[in-house]
């Protein structure tokens, strides 16, 4: 019940295309869903996050879509750029705890 | 602010050796975490701390120990290194509970041979 399942494991997208990464969870106590971006040789950094009281959150080219009934959420990267090439991790947490449960990561490559 | 800093960046250990991974944050965060990252496995929580003098186990604590004597520092100790501990280790900190942003350090790459 503590798992967060992330797919795909890797993704190749042409410049200007849309990148979509999906995550699913089981624990209904989770109430915070961040996405982290990690460049090679660096630590992960927060990209965007959503709480379950909204179905979508947009920040620039990055959008989180959230489906509470299906217990799924996804990251959409519009107009993908080579600079977006990185590993993306979804995560989930229960605001009553101090811990994140991370997905297994998606390695995104955007071709120029 | 330097944020979260980790030393060393890279280390090779022989089986059975011990070492301490250092982590320091200058954001006055109460909460600190140690993760390990293995290919295709995401980030697994090793230990965490909610304040000086308070630590607790995460998902994969075996083979590791931590201490938290100050707000700034959260060292991770490996005793009797094993090949299974070959990984990249990240330290992180946050100001509050699970909805607060975790800020990660640059990582320590450890190879146990």
Coordinates of C-alpha atoms in Angstrom, one line a residue:
Chain A
X1 CA 0.0 0.0 0.0
X2 CA 3.0 2.2 0.4
X3 CA 4.1 1.9 -3.2
X4 CA 4.0 4.5 -5.9
X5 CA 4.1 2.9 -9.4
X6 CA 5.7 5.1 -12.1
X7 CA 5.7 4.5 -15.9
X8 CA 7.3 4.5 -18.3
X9 CA 10.8 3.7 -17.2
X10 CA 12.3 5.7 -20.1
X11 CA 10.8 8.0 -22.7
X12 CA 12.2 9.6 -25.9
X13 CA 10.4 12.6 -27.3
X14 CA 11.1 14.9 -30.3
X15 CA 11.7 18.5 -29.6
X16 CA 8.3 20.3 -29.4
X17 CA 6.4 17.2 -28.5
X18 CA 4.5 16.3 -25.3
X19 CA 6.1 14.2 -22.7
X20 CA 3.7 12.3 -20.4
X21 CA 4.7 10.4 -17.3
X22 CA 2.2 8.5 -15.2
X23 CA 2.1 7.5 -11.5
X24 CA -0.4 5.4 -9.5
X25 CA -0.8 5.0 -5.7
X26 CA -2.8 2.8 -3.4
X27 CA -2.7 4.6 0.0
X28 CA -5.7 6.9 0.2
X29 CA -4.1 8.7 3.1
X30 CA -1.6 10.3 0.7
X31 CA -2.5 14.0 0.2
X32 CA 0.5 15.6 -1.4
X33 CA 2.0 14.6 -4.8
X34 CA 5.2 16.3 -5.8
X35 CA 7.3 15.8 -9.0
X36 CA 11.1 16.0 -8.8
X37 CA 13.5 16.6 -11.6
X38 CA 17.0 15.3 -11.5
X39 CA 19.8 16.1 -13.9
X40 CA 22.9 13.8 -14.2
X41 CA 25.3 14.2 -11.3
X42 CA 22.8 16.4 -9.4
X43 CA 20.3 15.9 -6.6
X44 CA 16.6 15.9 -7.3
X45 CA 14.9 19.2 -7.2
X46 CA 11.2 20.0 -6.8
X47 CA 9.5 20.8 -10.1
X48 CA 5.8 21.0 -9.3
X49 CA 3.4 19.6 -6.8
X50 CA -0.3 19.1 -6.3
X51 CA -2.8 18.4 -3.6
X52 CA -5.9 16.2 -4.2
X53 CA -8.4 19.1 -3.8
X54 CA -7.6 20.2 -7.4
X55 CA -7.6 18.1 -10.6
X56 CA -4.9 20.0 -12.4
X57 CA -2.0 22.4 -11.7
X58 CA 0.0 24.2 -14.4
X59 CA 3.3 25.9 -14.1
X60 CA 4.7 27.1 -17.4
X61 CA 5.1 24.1 -19.7
X62 CA 4.6 21.6 -16.9
X63 CA 1.2 20.4 -15.8
X64 CA 0.1 17.8 -13.2
X65 CA -3.2 16.1 -13.9
X66 CA -4.7 14.3 -10.8
X67 CA -7.5 11.7 -10.8
X68 CA -8.5 11.0 -7.2
X69 CA -11.0 8.3 -7.9
X70 CA -8.5 6.3 -10.0
X71 CA -5.6 7.1 -7.6
X72 CA -3.5 8.3 -10.5
X73 CA -1.6 11.4 -11.4
X74 CA 0.6 12.4 -14.3
X75 CA 3.1 14.9 -15.4
X76 CA 2.7 16.5 -18.9
X77 CA 5.6 18.5 -20.4
X78 CA 4.4 20.6 -23.3
X79 CA 6.7 21.8 -26.1
X80 CA 9.4 19.5 -24.7
X81 CA 13.0 20.9 -25.1
X82 CA 16.4 19.2 -25.0
X83 CA 17.0 21.0 -21.7
X84 CA 14.2 19.0 -20.2
X85 CA 16.2 15.8 -20.6
X86 CA 16.5 14.5 -17.1
X87 CA 15.1 11.8 -14.8
X88 CA 11.7 12.6 -13.3
X89 CA 10.4 11.1 -10.0
X90 CA 6.9 11.3 -8.8
X91 CA 6.3 11.0 -5.1
X92 CA 3.5 10.9 -2.5
X93 CA 3.2 11.7 1.1
X94 CA 0.8 11.8 3.9
X95 CA 0.9 15.3 5.5
X96 CA 0.8 13.6 8.9
X97 CA 4.2 12.1 8.3
X98 CA 7.6 13.4 7.3
X99 CA 8.3 10.9 4.6
X100 CA 7.9 10.8 0.8
X101 CA 7.4 7.6 -1.1
X102 CA 9.1 7.9 -4.5
X103 CA 8.3 6.3 -7.8
X104 CA 11.1 4.5 -9.6
X105 CA 11.8 7.3 -12.0
X106 CA 11.5 8.0 -15.7
X107 CA 14.5 8.9 -17.8
X108 CA 13.4 11.5 -20.4
X109 CA 15.4 12.2 -23.5
X110 CA 14.3 15.0 -25.8
X111 CA 15.8 14.9 -29.2
X112 CA 16.9 18.1 -30.8
Chain B
X1 CA 23.0 30.0 1.3
X2 CA 24.8 26.8 0.2
X3 CA 21.7 24.7 0.9
X4 CA 22.5 21.1 1.5
X5 CA 26.1 20.0 1.1
X6 CA 27.5 16.5 1.1
X7 CA 31.0 15.1 1.3
X8 CA 32.8 13.3 -0.2
X9 CA 31.5 13.3 -3.8
X10 CA 32.9 9.9 -4.6
X11 CA 34.5 7.1 -2.6
X12 CA 35.7 3.6 -3.1
X13 CA 35.6 1.3 -0.1
X14 CA 36.9 -2.2 0.4
X15 CA 34.5 -4.8 1.8
X16 CA 34.5 -4.6 5.6
X17 CA 35.7 -1.0 5.8
X18 CA 33.7 1.8 7.5
X19 CA 33.1 5.4 6.6
X20 CA 31.0 8.4 7.4
X21 CA 29.1 10.3 4.8
X22 CA 28.8 13.9 5.8
X23 CA 25.7 16.1 5.3
X24 CA 25.2 19.8 6.4
X25 CA 22.4 22.2 5.7
X26 CA 22.3 25.9 6.4
X27 CA 18.6 26.5 6.1
X28 CA 17.8 25.8 9.8
X29 CA 15.6 22.9 8.8
X30 CA 14.5 20.6 11.5
X31 CA 13.8 17.6 9.2
X32 CA 16.7 15.7 7.5
X33 CA 16.7 12.5 5.5
X34 CA 19.2 10.1 4.0
X35 CA 18.2 8.3 0.7
X36 CA 20.0 5.8 -1.5
X37 CA 19.4 5.7 -5.2
X38 CA 19.9 2.6 -7.2
X39 CA 19.3 2.3 -11.0
X40 CA 15.6 1.6 -11.7
X41 CA 14.7 1.6 -8.0
X42 CA 14.0 5.2 -7.3
X43 CA 14.9 6.8 -3.9
X44 CA 14.7 4.7 -0.8
X45 CA 14.7 6.3 2.6
X46 CA 17.4 5.0 4.9
X47 CA 17.0 7.1 8.0
X48 CA 15.4 10.4 8.9
X49 CA 15.5 12.9 11.7
X50 CA 12.9 15.4 13.0
X51 CA 15.3 17.4 15.1
X52 CA 18.5 17.3 17.0
X53 CA 18.8 14.2 19.0
X54 CA 15.8 12.5 17.3
X55 CA 16.3 9.9 14.5
X56 CA 14.2 7.0 13.1
X57 CA 14.5 4.2 10.6
X58 CA 13.3 4.5 7.1
X59 CA 12.7 1.7 4.5
X60 CA 16.2 0.3 4.3
X61 CA 18.2 1.0 7.5
X62 CA 20.2 -2.2 7.8
X63 CA 23.9 -1.7 7.7
X64 CA 23.7 2.1 8.4
X65 CA 23.7 4.3 11.5
X66 CA 23.0 8.0 12.0
X67 CA 23.3 10.6 14.6
X68 CA 22.0 14.2 14.9
X69 CA 23.7 16.2 17.5
X70 CA 23.1 19.6 15.8
X71 CA 20.4 21.1 13.6
X72 CA 22.9 21.5 10.7
X73 CA 24.6 18.1 10.6
X74 CA 23.2 14.6 9.9
X75 CA 26.1 12.2 9.2
X76 CA 25.4 8.6 7.9
X77 CA 27.7 5.9 9.1
X78 CA 28.4 2.7 7.2
X79 CA 29.9 -0.1 9.3
X80 CA 31.4 -3.1 7.6
X81 CA 30.8 -2.0 4.0
X82 CA 29.2 -4.6 1.7
X83 CA 28.9 -4.6 -2.2
X84 CA 25.1 -4.2 -1.7
X85 CA 25.8 -0.8 -0.3
X86 CA 27.2 0.4 -3.7
X87 CA 24.9 3.2 -4.5
X88 CA 24.4 7.0 -4.7
X89 CA 23.5 8.5 -1.4
X90 CA 21.5 11.7 -1.1
X91 CA 20.9 13.8 1.9
X92 CA 17.8 16.1 2.1
X93 CA 16.2 18.5 4.4
X94 CA 12.9 20.2 4.8
X95 CA 11.3 22.7 7.1
X96 CA 8.3 20.7 8.0
X97 CA 6.1 17.7 7.5
X98 CA 5.4 15.7 4.3
X99 CA 3.9 18.6 2.4
X100 CA 7.0 20.7 2.6
X101 CA 9.6 20.7 -0.1
X102 CA 12.6 18.5 0.4
X103 CA 15.9 20.1 -0.7
X104 CA 18.5 17.6 -1.8
X105 CA 22.3 17.7 -1.7
X106 CA 24.4 16.8 -4.7
X107 CA 24.9 13.2 -3.6
X108 CA 27.8 10.9 -2.7
X109 CA 28.7 8.1 -5.1
X110 CA 29.9 5.0 -3.2
X111 CA 31.5 2.0 -4.7
X112 CA 32.2 -1.0 -2.5
X113 CA 34.6 -3.6 -3.9

